[in-house]
PDB file of N, CA and C in Angstrom:
ATOM      1  N   MET A   1     211.500 208.950 212.003  1.00  0.00           N
ATOM      2  CA  MET A   1     211.240 210.053 213.104  1.00  0.00           C
ATOM      3  C   MET A   1     210.248 210.809 212.759  1.00  0.00           C
ATOM      4  N   GLY A   2     209.229 210.620 211.686  1.00  0.00           N
ATOM      5  CA  GLY A   2     208.419 211.672 211.361  1.00  0.00           C
ATOM      6  C   GLY A   2     207.349 211.659 212.228  1.00  0.00           C
ATOM      7  N   GLY A   3     206.971 212.992 212.381  1.00  0.00           N
ATOM      8  CA  GLY A   3     205.622 213.113 213.382  1.00  0.00           C
ATOM      9  C   GLY A   3     206.243 213.282 214.848  1.00  0.00           C
ATOM     10  N   LEU A   4     207.381 213.032 214.885  1.00  0.00           N
ATOM     11  CA  LEU A   4     207.933 213.085 216.561  1.00  0.00           C
ATOM     12  C   LEU A   4     208.447 214.317 216.886  1.00  0.00           C
ATOM     13  N   SER A   5     208.348 215.529 215.884  1.00  0.00           N
ATOM     14  CA  SER A   5     209.064 216.669 216.331  1.00  0.00           C
ATOM     15  C   SER A   5     207.900 217.616 216.526  1.00  0.00           C
ATOM     16  N   VAL A   6     206.569 217.201 216.514  1.00  0.00           N
ATOM     17  CA  VAL A   6     205.292 217.978 216.895  1.00  0.00           C
ATOM     18  C   VAL A   6     204.562 217.503 217.724  1.00  0.00           C
ATOM     19  N   TYR A   7     203.707 218.537 218.526  1.00  0.00           N
ATOM     20  CA  TYR A   7     202.628 217.782 219.458  1.00  0.00           C
ATOM     21  C   TYR A   7     201.822 217.058 218.770  1.00  0.00           C
ATOM     22  N   PRO A   8     201.269 215.905 219.634  1.00  0.00           N
ATOM     23  CA  PRO A   8     200.139 215.463 218.966  1.00  0.00           C
ATOM     24  C   PRO A   8     198.689 216.006 219.108  1.00  0.00           C
ATOM     25  N   SER A   9     197.643 216.003 218.315  1.00  0.00           N
ATOM     26  CA  SER A   9     196.854 216.131 218.529  1.00  0.00           C
ATOM     27  C   SER A   9     195.898 216.485 219.519  1.00  0.00           C
ATOM     28  N   THR A  10     195.200 217.486 220.031  1.00  0.00           N
ATOM     29  CA  THR A  10     194.644 217.550 221.046  1.00  0.00           C
ATOM     30  C   THR A  10     193.425 216.626 221.417  1.00  0.00           C
ATOM     31  N   LYS A  11     192.817 216.102 220.100  1.00  0.00           N
ATOM     32  CA  LYS A  11     192.101 214.867 220.216  1.00  0.00           C
ATOM     33  C   LYS A  11     192.465 213.657 220.362  1.00  0.00           C
ATOM     34  N   GLY A  12     193.813 213.452 220.414  1.00  0.00           N
ATOM     35  CA  GLY A  12     194.276 212.234 220.801  1.00  0.00           C
ATOM     36  C   GLY A  12     194.519 211.175 219.045  1.00  0.00           C
ATOM     37  N   ASP A  13     195.389 210.372 219.270  1.00  0.00           N
ATOM     38  CA  ASP A  13     195.454 209.524 218.017  1.00  0.00           C
ATOM     39  C   ASP A  13     194.103 208.817 217.661  1.00  0.00           C
ATOM     40  N   PRO A  14     193.844 208.889 216.492  1.00  0.00           N
ATOM     41  CA  PRO A  14     192.605 208.481 215.832  1.00  0.00           C
ATOM     42  C   PRO A  14     192.428 206.511 216.088  1.00  0.00           C
ATOM     43  N   ALA A  15     193.586 206.007 216.161  1.00  0.00           N
ATOM     44  CA  ALA A  15     193.349 204.722 216.471  1.00  0.00           C
ATOM     45  C   ALA A  15     193.309 204.246 217.902  1.00  0.00           C
ATOM     46  N   LEU A  16     193.677 204.926 219.038  1.00  0.00           N
ATOM     47  CA  LEU A  16     193.454 205.352 220.003  1.00  0.00           C
ATOM     48  C   LEU A  16     192.216 205.327 220.656  1.00  0.00           C
ATOM     49  N   ARG A  17     191.378 206.310 220.058  1.00  0.00           N
ATOM     50  CA  ARG A  17     190.204 206.717 220.116  1.00  0.00           C
ATOM     51  C   ARG A  17     188.933 205.673 219.839  1.00  0.00           C
ATOM     52  N   GLN A  18     189.285 205.194 218.705  1.00  0.00           N
ATOM     53  CA  GLN A  18     188.644 203.893 217.951  1.00  0.00           C
ATOM     54  C   GLN A  18     188.766 202.900 219.328  1.00  0.00           C
ATOM     55  N   ALA A  19     189.885 202.274 219.361  1.00  0.00           N
ATOM     56  CA  ALA A  19     190.180 201.307 220.576  1.00  0.00           C
ATOM     57  C   ALA A  19     189.406 201.365 221.774  1.00  0.00           C
ATOM     58  N   ILE A  20     189.488 202.783 222.274  1.00  0.00           N
ATOM     59  CA  ILE A  20     188.665 203.125 223.550  1.00  0.00           C
ATOM     60  C   ILE A  20     186.998 202.519 223.126  1.00  0.00           C
ATOM     61  N   SER A  21     186.715 203.434 222.022  1.00  0.00           N
ATOM     62  CA  SER A  21     185.265 203.148 221.815  1.00  0.00           C
ATOM     63  C   SER A  21     185.020 201.549 221.844  1.00  0.00           C
ATOM     64  N   GLY A  22     185.774 200.885 221.001  1.00  0.00           N
ATOM     65  CA  GLY A  22     185.460 199.516 221.118  1.00  0.00           C
ATOM     66  C   GLY A  22     185.377 198.658 222.253  1.00  0.00           C
ATOM     67  N   TRP A  23     186.484 198.975 223.191  1.00  0.00           N
ATOM     68  CA  TRP A  23     186.186 198.647 224.480  1.00  0.00           C
ATOM     69  C   TRP A  23     185.262 198.822 225.348  1.00  0.00           C
ATOM     70  N   LEU A  24     184.872 200.310 225.281  1.00  0.00           N
ATOM     71  CA  LEU A  24     183.730 200.670 226.245  1.00  0.00           C
ATOM     72  C   LEU A  24     182.278 200.015 225.161  1.00  0.00           C
ATOM     73  N   ALA A  25     182.435 199.951 224.154  1.00  0.00           N
ATOM     74  CA  ALA A  25     180.826 198.931 223.396  1.00  0.00           C
ATOM     75  C   ALA A  25     181.234 197.522 224.213  1.00  0.00           C
ATOM     76  N   ARG A  26     182.244 196.893 224.145  1.00  0.00           N
ATOM     77  CA  ARG A  26     182.510 195.366 224.758  1.00  0.00           C
ATOM     78  C   ARG A  26     182.169 195.083 226.421  1.00  0.00           C
ATOM     79  N   ARG A  27     182.811 196.327 226.816  1.00  0.00           N
ATOM     80  CA  ARG A  27     182.643 196.267 228.271  1.00  0.00           C
ATOM     81  C   ARG A  27     181.489 196.469 229.167  1.00  0.00           C
ATOM     82  N   TYR A  28     180.484 197.371 228.397  1.00  0.00           N
ATOM     83  CA  TYR A  28     179.470 197.921 228.977  1.00  0.00           C
ATOM     84  C   TYR A  28     178.202 197.392 227.859  1.00  0.00           C
ATOM     85  N   SER A  29     178.137 196.306 227.026  1.00  0.00           N
ATOM     86  CA  SER A  29     177.217 196.190 226.217  1.00  0.00           C
ATOM     87  C   SER A  29     176.416 197.046 225.642  1.00  0.00           C
ATOM     88  N   ILE A  30     177.332 198.306 225.162  1.00  0.00           N
ATOM     89  CA  ILE A  30     176.408 199.571 224.674  1.00  0.00           C
ATOM     90  C   ILE A  30     177.048 199.603 223.285  1.00  0.00           C
ATOM     91  N   PRO A  31     176.087 200.140 222.306  1.00  0.00           N
ATOM     92  CA  PRO A  31     176.459 200.743 221.157  1.00  0.00           C
ATOM     93  C   PRO A  31     178.096 201.506 221.095  1.00  0.00           C
ATOM     94  N   ALA A  32     178.829 201.449 220.215  1.00  0.00           N
ATOM     95  CA  ALA A  32     180.061 202.017 220.417  1.00  0.00           C
ATOM     96  C   ALA A  32     179.940 203.490 219.978  1.00  0.00           C
ATOM     97  N   PRO A  33     180.458 204.189 221.020  1.00  0.00           N
ATOM     98  CA  PRO A  33     180.455 205.373 220.813  1.00  0.00           C
ATOM     99  C   PRO A  33     181.092 206.277 219.430  1.00  0.00           C
ATOM    100  N   ASP A  34     180.971 207.154 219.096  1.00  0.00           N
ATOM    101  CA  ASP A  34     181.279 207.701 217.862  1.00  0.00           C
ATOM    102  C   ASP A  34     182.798 208.120 218.414  1.00  0.00           C
ATOM    103  N   ALA A  35     184.037 207.539 217.497  1.00  0.00           N
ATOM    104  CA  ALA A  35     185.071 207.795 218.438  1.00  0.00           C
ATOM    105  C   ALA A  35     185.833 209.088 217.777  1.00  0.00           C
ATOM    106  N   ASP A  36     185.302 209.851 217.041  1.00  0.00           N
ATOM    107  CA  ASP A  36     185.457 210.983 216.463  1.00  0.00           C
ATOM    108  C   ASP A  36     184.836 212.427 217.555  1.00  0.00           C
ATOM    109  N   THR A  37     183.753 212.066 217.705  1.00  0.00           N
ATOM    110  CA  THR A  37     182.919 213.268 218.368  1.00  0.00           C
ATOM    111  C   THR A  37     182.358 212.910 220.032  1.00  0.00           C
ATOM    112  N   GLN A  38     182.557 211.501 220.599  1.00  0.00           N
ATOM    113  CA  GLN A  38     182.346 210.969 221.823  1.00  0.00           C
ATOM    114  C   GLN A  38     183.566 210.336 222.587  1.00  0.00           C
ATOM    115  N   VAL A  39     184.683 210.329 222.025  1.00  0.00           N
ATOM    116  CA  VAL A  39     185.794 209.985 222.793  1.00  0.00           C
ATOM    117  C   VAL A  39     186.717 211.114 222.674  1.00  0.00           C
ATOM    118  N   LEU A  40     187.474 211.364 224.134  1.00  0.00           N
ATOM    119  CA  LEU A  40     188.155 212.024 224.405  1.00  0.00           C
ATOM    120  C   LEU A  40     189.348 211.810 224.801  1.00  0.00           C
ATOM    121  N   PRO A  41     190.813 211.400 224.889  1.00  0.00           N
ATOM    122  CA  PRO A  41     191.589 210.656 225.798  1.00  0.00           C
ATOM    123  C   PRO A  41     192.105 211.849 226.465  1.00  0.00           C
ATOM    124  N   ALA A  42     192.558 211.654 227.885  1.00  0.00           N
ATOM    125  CA  ALA A  42     192.612 212.673 228.747  1.00  0.00           C
ATOM    126  C   ALA A  42     194.187 212.165 229.801  1.00  0.00           C
ATOM    127  N   LEU A  43     194.942 212.736 230.006  1.00  0.00           N
ATOM    128  CA  LEU A  43     196.428 212.428 230.905  1.00  0.00           C
ATOM    129  C   LEU A  43     195.797 211.860 231.922  1.00  0.00           C
ATOM    130  N   GLY A  44     194.647 212.536 232.663  1.00  0.00           N
ATOM    131  CA  GLY A  44     194.051 211.679 233.915  1.00  0.00           C
ATOM    132  C   GLY A  44     193.102 212.569 234.368  1.00  0.00           C
ATOM    133  N   SER A  45     192.252 212.354 235.549  1.00  0.00           N
ATOM    134  CA  SER A  45     191.068 212.988 235.558  1.00  0.00           C
ATOM    135  C   SER A  45     190.898 214.337 235.777  1.00  0.00           C
ATOM    136  N   ARG A  46     191.821 215.034 236.381  1.00  0.00           N
ATOM    137  CA  ARG A  46     192.123 216.598 236.613  1.00  0.00           C
ATOM    138  C   ARG A  46     191.651 217.320 235.503  1.00  0.00           C
ATOM    139  N   GLU A  47     192.785 216.679 234.464  1.00  0.00           N
ATOM    140  CA  GLU A  47     192.594 217.247 233.008  1.00  0.00           C
ATOM    141  C   GLU A  47     191.187 217.396 232.539  1.00  0.00           C
ATOM    142  N   ALA A  48     190.690 215.993 232.673  1.00  0.00           N
ATOM    143  CA  ALA A  48     189.344 215.679 231.823  1.00  0.00           C
ATOM    144  C   ALA A  48     188.205 216.723 232.683  1.00  0.00           C
ATOM    145  N   LEU A  49     188.359 216.749 234.112  1.00  0.00           N
ATOM    146  CA  LEU A  49     187.213 217.711 234.577  1.00  0.00           C
ATOM    147  C   LEU A  49     187.758 219.020 234.472  1.00  0.00           C
ATOM    148  N   PHE A  50     188.695 219.536 234.214  1.00  0.00           N
ATOM    149  CA  PHE A  50     189.145 221.069 233.923  1.00  0.00           C
ATOM    150  C   PHE A  50     188.344 220.968 232.547  1.00  0.00           C
ATOM    151  N   ALA A  51     188.674 220.593 231.563  1.00  0.00           N
ATOM    152  CA  ALA A  51     188.292 220.659 230.259  1.00  0.00           C
ATOM    153  C   ALA A  51     186.689 220.452 230.000  1.00  0.00           C
ATOM    154  N   PHE A  52     186.173 219.270 230.710  1.00  0.00           N
ATOM    155  CA  PHE A  52     184.586 219.430 230.717  1.00  0.00           C
ATOM    156  C   PHE A  52     184.064 220.438 231.266  1.00  0.00           C
ATOM    157  N   THR A  53     184.533 221.189 232.429  1.00  0.00           N
ATOM    158  CA  THR A  53     184.064 222.540 232.973  1.00  0.00           C
ATOM    159  C   THR A  53     184.375 223.671 232.436  1.00  0.00           C
ATOM    160  N   GLN A  54     184.952 223.590 231.391  1.00  0.00           N
ATOM    161  CA  GLN A  54     185.539 225.039 230.891  1.00  0.00           C
ATOM    162  C   GLN A  54     184.422 224.830 229.645  1.00  0.00           C
ATOM    163  N   THR A  55     184.086 223.797 229.035  1.00  0.00           N
ATOM    164  CA  THR A  55     183.054 223.767 227.871  1.00  0.00           C
ATOM    165  C   THR A  55     181.772 223.547 228.276  1.00  0.00           C
ATOM    166  N   GLY A  56     181.305 223.456 229.493  1.00  0.00           N
ATOM    167  CA  GLY A  56     179.903 223.112 230.049  1.00  0.00           C
ATOM    168  C   GLY A  56     179.400 224.584 230.840  1.00  0.00           C
ATOM    169  N   ILE A  57     180.368 225.427 231.140  1.00  0.00           N
ATOM    170  CA  ILE A  57     179.988 226.793 231.747  1.00  0.00           C
ATOM    171  C   ILE A  57     179.755 227.595 230.764  1.00  0.00           C
ATOM    172  N   ASP A  58     178.386 228.417 230.740  1.00  0.00           N
ATOM    173  CA  ASP A  58     178.630 229.443 229.968  1.00  0.00           C
ATOM    174  C   ASP A  58     178.107 230.844 230.905  1.00  0.00           C
ATOM    175  N   PRO A  59     179.501 231.496 231.410  1.00  0.00           N
ATOM    176  CA  PRO A  59     179.581 232.261 232.162  1.00  0.00           C
ATOM    177  C   PRO A  59     178.504 233.854 231.793  1.00  0.00           C
ATOM    178  N   SER A  60     178.012 233.836 230.455  1.00  0.00           N
ATOM    179  CA  SER A  60     177.018 234.958 230.598  1.00  0.00           C
ATOM    180  C   SER A  60     175.605 234.677 231.079  1.00  0.00           C
ATOM    181  N   ALA A  61     175.467 233.063 231.345  1.00  0.00           N
ATOM    182  CA  ALA A  61     174.116 232.862 231.935  1.00  0.00           C
ATOM    183  C   ALA A  61     173.788 232.975 233.478  1.00  0.00           C
ATOM    184  N   GLY A  62     174.975 233.197 233.939  1.00  0.00           N
ATOM    185  CA  GLY A  62     175.246 232.998 235.337  1.00  0.00           C
ATOM    186  C   GLY A  62     175.196 231.703 235.849  1.00  0.00           C
ATOM    187  N   SER A  63     176.134 230.875 235.044  1.00  0.00           N
ATOM    188  CA  SER A  63     175.942 229.297 235.450  1.00  0.00           C
ATOM    189  C   SER A  63     176.265 229.298 236.831  1.00  0.00           C
ATOM    190  N   VAL A  64     175.760 228.257 237.630  1.00  0.00           N
ATOM    191  CA  VAL A  64     176.117 227.485 238.861  1.00  0.00           C
ATOM    192  C   VAL A  64     176.605 226.241 238.771  1.00  0.00           C
ATOM    193  N   VAL A  65     177.497 226.146 239.496  1.00  0.00           N
ATOM    194  CA  VAL A  65     178.336 224.390 239.697  1.00  0.00           C
ATOM    195  C   VAL A  65     178.001 224.052 241.162  1.00  0.00           C
ATOM    196  N   ILE A  66     177.294 223.017 241.181  1.00  0.00           N
ATOM    197  CA  ILE A  66     177.028 222.190 242.629  1.00  0.00           C
ATOM    198  C   ILE A  66     177.911 221.344 243.042  1.00  0.00           C
ATOM    199  N   CYS A  67     178.888 221.530 243.955  1.00  0.00           N
ATOM    200  CA  CYS A  67     179.649 220.400 243.965  1.00  0.00           C
ATOM    201  C   CYS A  67     179.663 219.725 245.650  1.00  0.00           C
ATOM    202  N   PRO A  68     180.047 218.359 246.004  1.00  0.00           N
ATOM    203  CA  PRO A  68     180.081 217.953 247.364  1.00  0.00           C
ATOM    204  C   PRO A  68     181.110 218.924 247.871  1.00  0.00           C
ATOM    205  N   ASN A  69     180.964 218.702 249.432  1.00  0.00           N
ATOM    206  CA  ASN A  69     182.138 219.501 250.325  1.00  0.00           C
ATOM    207  C   ASN A  69     182.455 218.370 251.272  1.00  0.00           C
ATOM    208  N   PRO A  70     183.442 217.631 251.449  1.00  0.00           N
ATOM    209  CA  PRO A  70     184.579 218.223 250.424  1.00  0.00           C
ATOM    210  C   PRO A  70     184.501 217.927 249.299  1.00  0.00           C
ATOM    211  N   PHE A  71     185.482 218.888 248.451  1.00  0.00           N
ATOM    212  CA  PHE A  71     185.650 218.289 247.102  1.00  0.00           C
ATOM    213  C   PHE A  71     187.119 218.351 246.586  1.00  0.00           C
ATOM    214  N   TYR A  72     187.232 217.744 245.512  1.00  0.00           N
ATOM    215  CA  TYR A  72     188.216 217.658 244.369  1.00  0.00           C
ATOM    216  C   TYR A  72     188.495 219.407 244.157  1.00  0.00           C
ATOM    217  N   GLN A  73     189.830 219.709 244.380  1.00  0.00           N
ATOM    218  CA  GLN A  73     190.243 221.083 244.248  1.00  0.00           C
ATOM    219  C   GLN A  73     189.864 221.533 242.767  1.00  0.00           C
ATOM    220  N   ILE A  74     189.890 220.932 241.921  1.00  0.00           N
ATOM    221  CA  ILE A  74     189.776 221.244 240.491  1.00  0.00           C
ATOM    222  C   ILE A  74     188.417 221.515 240.196  1.00  0.00           C
ATOM    223  N   TYR A  75     187.467 220.891 241.097  1.00  0.00           N
ATOM    224  CA  TYR A  75     186.006 221.977 240.886  1.00  0.00           C
ATOM    225  C   TYR A  75     185.917 223.471 240.770  1.00  0.00           C
ATOM    226  N   GLU A  76     186.520 223.834 241.883  1.00  0.00           N
ATOM    227  CA  GLU A  76     186.130 225.464 242.164  1.00  0.00           C
ATOM    228  C   GLU A  76     187.218 225.927 241.058  1.00  0.00           C
ATOM    229  N   GLY A  77     188.432 225.493 241.002  1.00  0.00           N
ATOM    230  CA  GLY A  77     189.307 226.216 240.149  1.00  0.00           C
ATOM    231  C   GLY A  77     188.695 226.437 238.702  1.00  0.00           C
ATOM    232  N   ALA A  78     188.503 225.452 238.330  1.00  0.00           N
ATOM    233  CA  ALA A  78     187.524 225.454 236.895  1.00  0.00           C
ATOM    234  C   ALA A  78     186.671 226.162 236.905  1.00  0.00           C
ATOM    235  N   THR A  79     185.613 225.934 237.827  1.00  0.00           N
ATOM    236  CA  THR A  79     184.348 226.849 237.575  1.00  0.00           C
ATOM    237  C   THR A  79     184.502 228.205 237.475  1.00  0.00           C
ATOM    238  N   LEU A  80     185.646 228.368 238.541  1.00  0.00           N
ATOM    239  CA  LEU A  80     185.972 230.295 238.487  1.00  0.00           C
ATOM    240  C   LEU A  80     186.453 230.722 237.406  1.00  0.00           C
ATOM    241  N   LEU A  81     187.671 229.645 236.758  1.00  0.00           N
ATOM    242  CA  LEU A  81     188.146 230.051 235.646  1.00  0.00           C
ATOM    243  C   LEU A  81     187.312 230.524 234.336  1.00  0.00           C
ATOM    244  N   ALA A  82     186.187 229.684 234.346  1.00  0.00           N
ATOM    245  CA  ALA A  82     185.022 229.352 233.561  1.00  0.00           C
ATOM    246  C   ALA A  82     184.300 230.720 233.487  1.00  0.00           C
ATOM    247  N   GLY A  83     184.139 231.328 234.914  1.00  0.00           N
ATOM    248  CA  GLY A  83     183.609 232.413 234.934  1.00  0.00           C
ATOM    249  C   GLY A  83     182.026 231.953 235.733  1.00  0.00           C
ATOM    250  N   GLY A  84     181.840 230.751 236.050  1.00  0.00           N
ATOM    251  CA  GLY A  84     181.261 230.259 236.986  1.00  0.00           C
ATOM    252  C   GLY A  84     180.775 230.471 238.717  1.00  0.00           C
ATOM    253  N   LYS A  85     180.008 230.244 238.693  1.00  0.00           N
ATOM    254  CA  LYS A  85     179.732 230.394 240.787  1.00  0.00           C
ATOM    255  C   LYS A  85     180.015 229.106 240.996  1.00  0.00           C
ATOM    256  N   LEU A  86     180.434 228.818 242.396  1.00  0.00           N
ATOM    257  CA  LEU A  86     180.475 227.471 242.863  1.00  0.00           C
ATOM    258  C   LEU A  86     179.578 227.374 244.172  1.00  0.00           C
ATOM    259  N   ARG A  87     178.637 226.310 244.473  1.00  0.00           N
ATOM    260  CA  ARG A  87     177.933 226.528 245.421  1.00  0.00           C
ATOM    261  C   ARG A  87     178.317 224.954 246.100  1.00  0.00           C
ATOM    262  N   GLN A  88     178.535 224.895 247.492  1.00  0.00           N
ATOM    263  CA  GLN A  88     178.983 224.027 247.978  1.00  0.00           C
ATOM    264  C   GLN A  88     177.820 223.040 248.515  1.00  0.00           C
ATOM    265  N   ALA A  89     177.473 221.663 248.595  1.00  0.00           N
ATOM    266  CA  ALA A  89     176.649 220.936 249.147  1.00  0.00           C
ATOM    267  C   ALA A  89     177.522 220.083 250.135  1.00  0.00           C
ATOM    268  N   GLY A  90     177.140 220.153 251.402  1.00  0.00           N
ATOM    269  CA  GLY A  90     177.444 219.642 252.614  1.00  0.00           C
ATOM    270  C   GLY A  90     177.278 217.986 252.771  1.00  0.00           C
ATOM    271  N   THR A  91     178.404 217.563 252.358  1.00  0.00           N
ATOM    272  CA  THR A  91     178.209 216.063 252.745  1.00  0.00           C
ATOM    273  C   THR A  91     178.769 215.496 254.194  1.00  0.00           C
ATOM    274  N   LEU A  92     179.170 215.847 254.949  1.00  0.00           N
ATOM    275  CA  LEU A  92     180.034 215.705 256.197  1.00  0.00           C
ATOM    276  C   LEU A  92     178.915 215.055 257.038  1.00  0.00           C
ATOM    277  N   LEU A  93     178.947 214.059 257.759  1.00  0.00           N
ATOM    278  CA  LEU A  93     178.298 213.526 258.756  1.00  0.00           C
ATOM    279  C   LEU A  93     178.411 213.975 260.060  1.00  0.00           C
ATOM    280  N   ASP A  94     177.164 214.307 260.680  1.00  0.00           N
ATOM    281  CA  ASP A  94     177.283 214.936 261.879  1.00  0.00           C
ATOM    282  C   ASP A  94     177.343 213.437 263.123  1.00  0.00           C
ATOM    283  N   LEU A  95     178.427 213.313 263.590  1.00  0.00           N
ATOM    284  CA  LEU A  95     178.409 212.479 264.473  1.00  0.00           C
ATOM    285  C   LEU A  95     178.135 212.395 265.601  1.00  0.00           C
ATOM    286  N   ARG A  96     177.654 213.859 266.034  1.00  0.00           N
ATOM    287  CA  ARG A  96     176.963 213.895 267.566  1.00  0.00           C
ATOM    288  C   ARG A  96     175.352 213.491 267.613  1.00  0.00           C
ATOM    289  N   THR A  97     175.136 213.213 266.115  1.00  0.00           N
ATOM    290  CA  THR A  97     173.601 212.689 265.855  1.00  0.00           C
ATOM    291  C   THR A  97     173.965 211.190 266.784  1.00  0.00           C
ATOM    292  N   ARG A  98     172.537 211.308 267.576  1.00  0.00           N
ATOM    293  CA  ARG A  98     172.280 209.979 268.149  1.00  0.00           C
ATOM    294  C   ARG A  98     172.627 208.654 266.984  1.00  0.00           C
ATOM    295  N   GLY A  99     173.468 207.838 267.282  1.00  0.00           N
ATOM    296  CA  GLY A  99     173.428 206.655 266.310  1.00  0.00           C
ATOM    297  C   GLY A  99     173.959 206.800 264.930  1.00  0.00           C
ATOM    298  N   GLY A 100     174.164 208.109 264.668  1.00  0.00           N
ATOM    299  CA  GLY A 100     174.875 208.493 263.529  1.00  0.00           C
ATOM    300  C   GLY A 100     176.302 207.892 262.914  1.00  0.00           C
ATOM    301  N   HIS A 101     177.068 207.106 264.162  1.00  0.00           N
ATOM    302  CA  HIS A 101     178.273 207.018 263.837  1.00  0.00           C
ATOM    303  C   HIS A 101     178.190 205.310 263.641  1.00  0.00           C
ATOM    304  N   GLN A 102     177.092 204.634 263.749  1.00  0.00           N
ATOM    305  CA  GLN A 102     177.367 203.034 263.868  1.00  0.00           C
ATOM    306  C   GLN A 102     177.479 202.502 262.640  1.00  0.00           C
ATOM    307  N   HIS A 103     177.504 202.929 261.552  1.00  0.00           N
ATOM    308  CA  HIS A 103     177.713 202.424 260.469  1.00  0.00           C
ATOM    309  C   HIS A 103     179.376 202.481 259.942  1.00  0.00           C
ATOM    310  N   LEU A 104     179.882 203.015 260.480  1.00  0.00           N
ATOM    311  CA  LEU A 104     180.971 203.749 260.161  1.00  0.00           C
ATOM    312  C   LEU A 104     182.033 202.552 260.755  1.00  0.00           C
ATOM    313  N   ARG A 105     182.985 202.251 259.860  1.00  0.00           N
ATOM    314  CA  ARG A 105     183.909 201.511 260.485  1.00  0.00           C
ATOM    315  C   ARG A 105     185.385 202.175 260.663  1.00  0.00           C
ATOM    316  N   LEU A 106     185.422 202.500 262.025  1.00  0.00           N
ATOM    317  CA  LEU A 106     187.124 203.705 262.371  1.00  0.00           C
ATOM    318  C   LEU A 106     187.972 202.561 262.521  1.00  0.00           C
TER     319      LEU A 106
END
């Protein structure tokens, strides 16, 4: 039962990170990422996006994050909590434009 009474390391288990690194190298025919500095397991995309945003924004530099609209809500929350400013890039198709809808399958 040793080790079961504490939270795991934030970086994740070293064996898991090494396995992920090896899989990435085989799957994408790339040099294996450094498991200690380039692999960080996450419980899901929301957690990973939040952590990335928190480390990538420098609020003292007036950081601006541009995201598509509509967007995944974590973009806005993580940006604001990190002290950045969110700018939305419109991605909605104007169906009123002549022929603008012909490529859509409705």
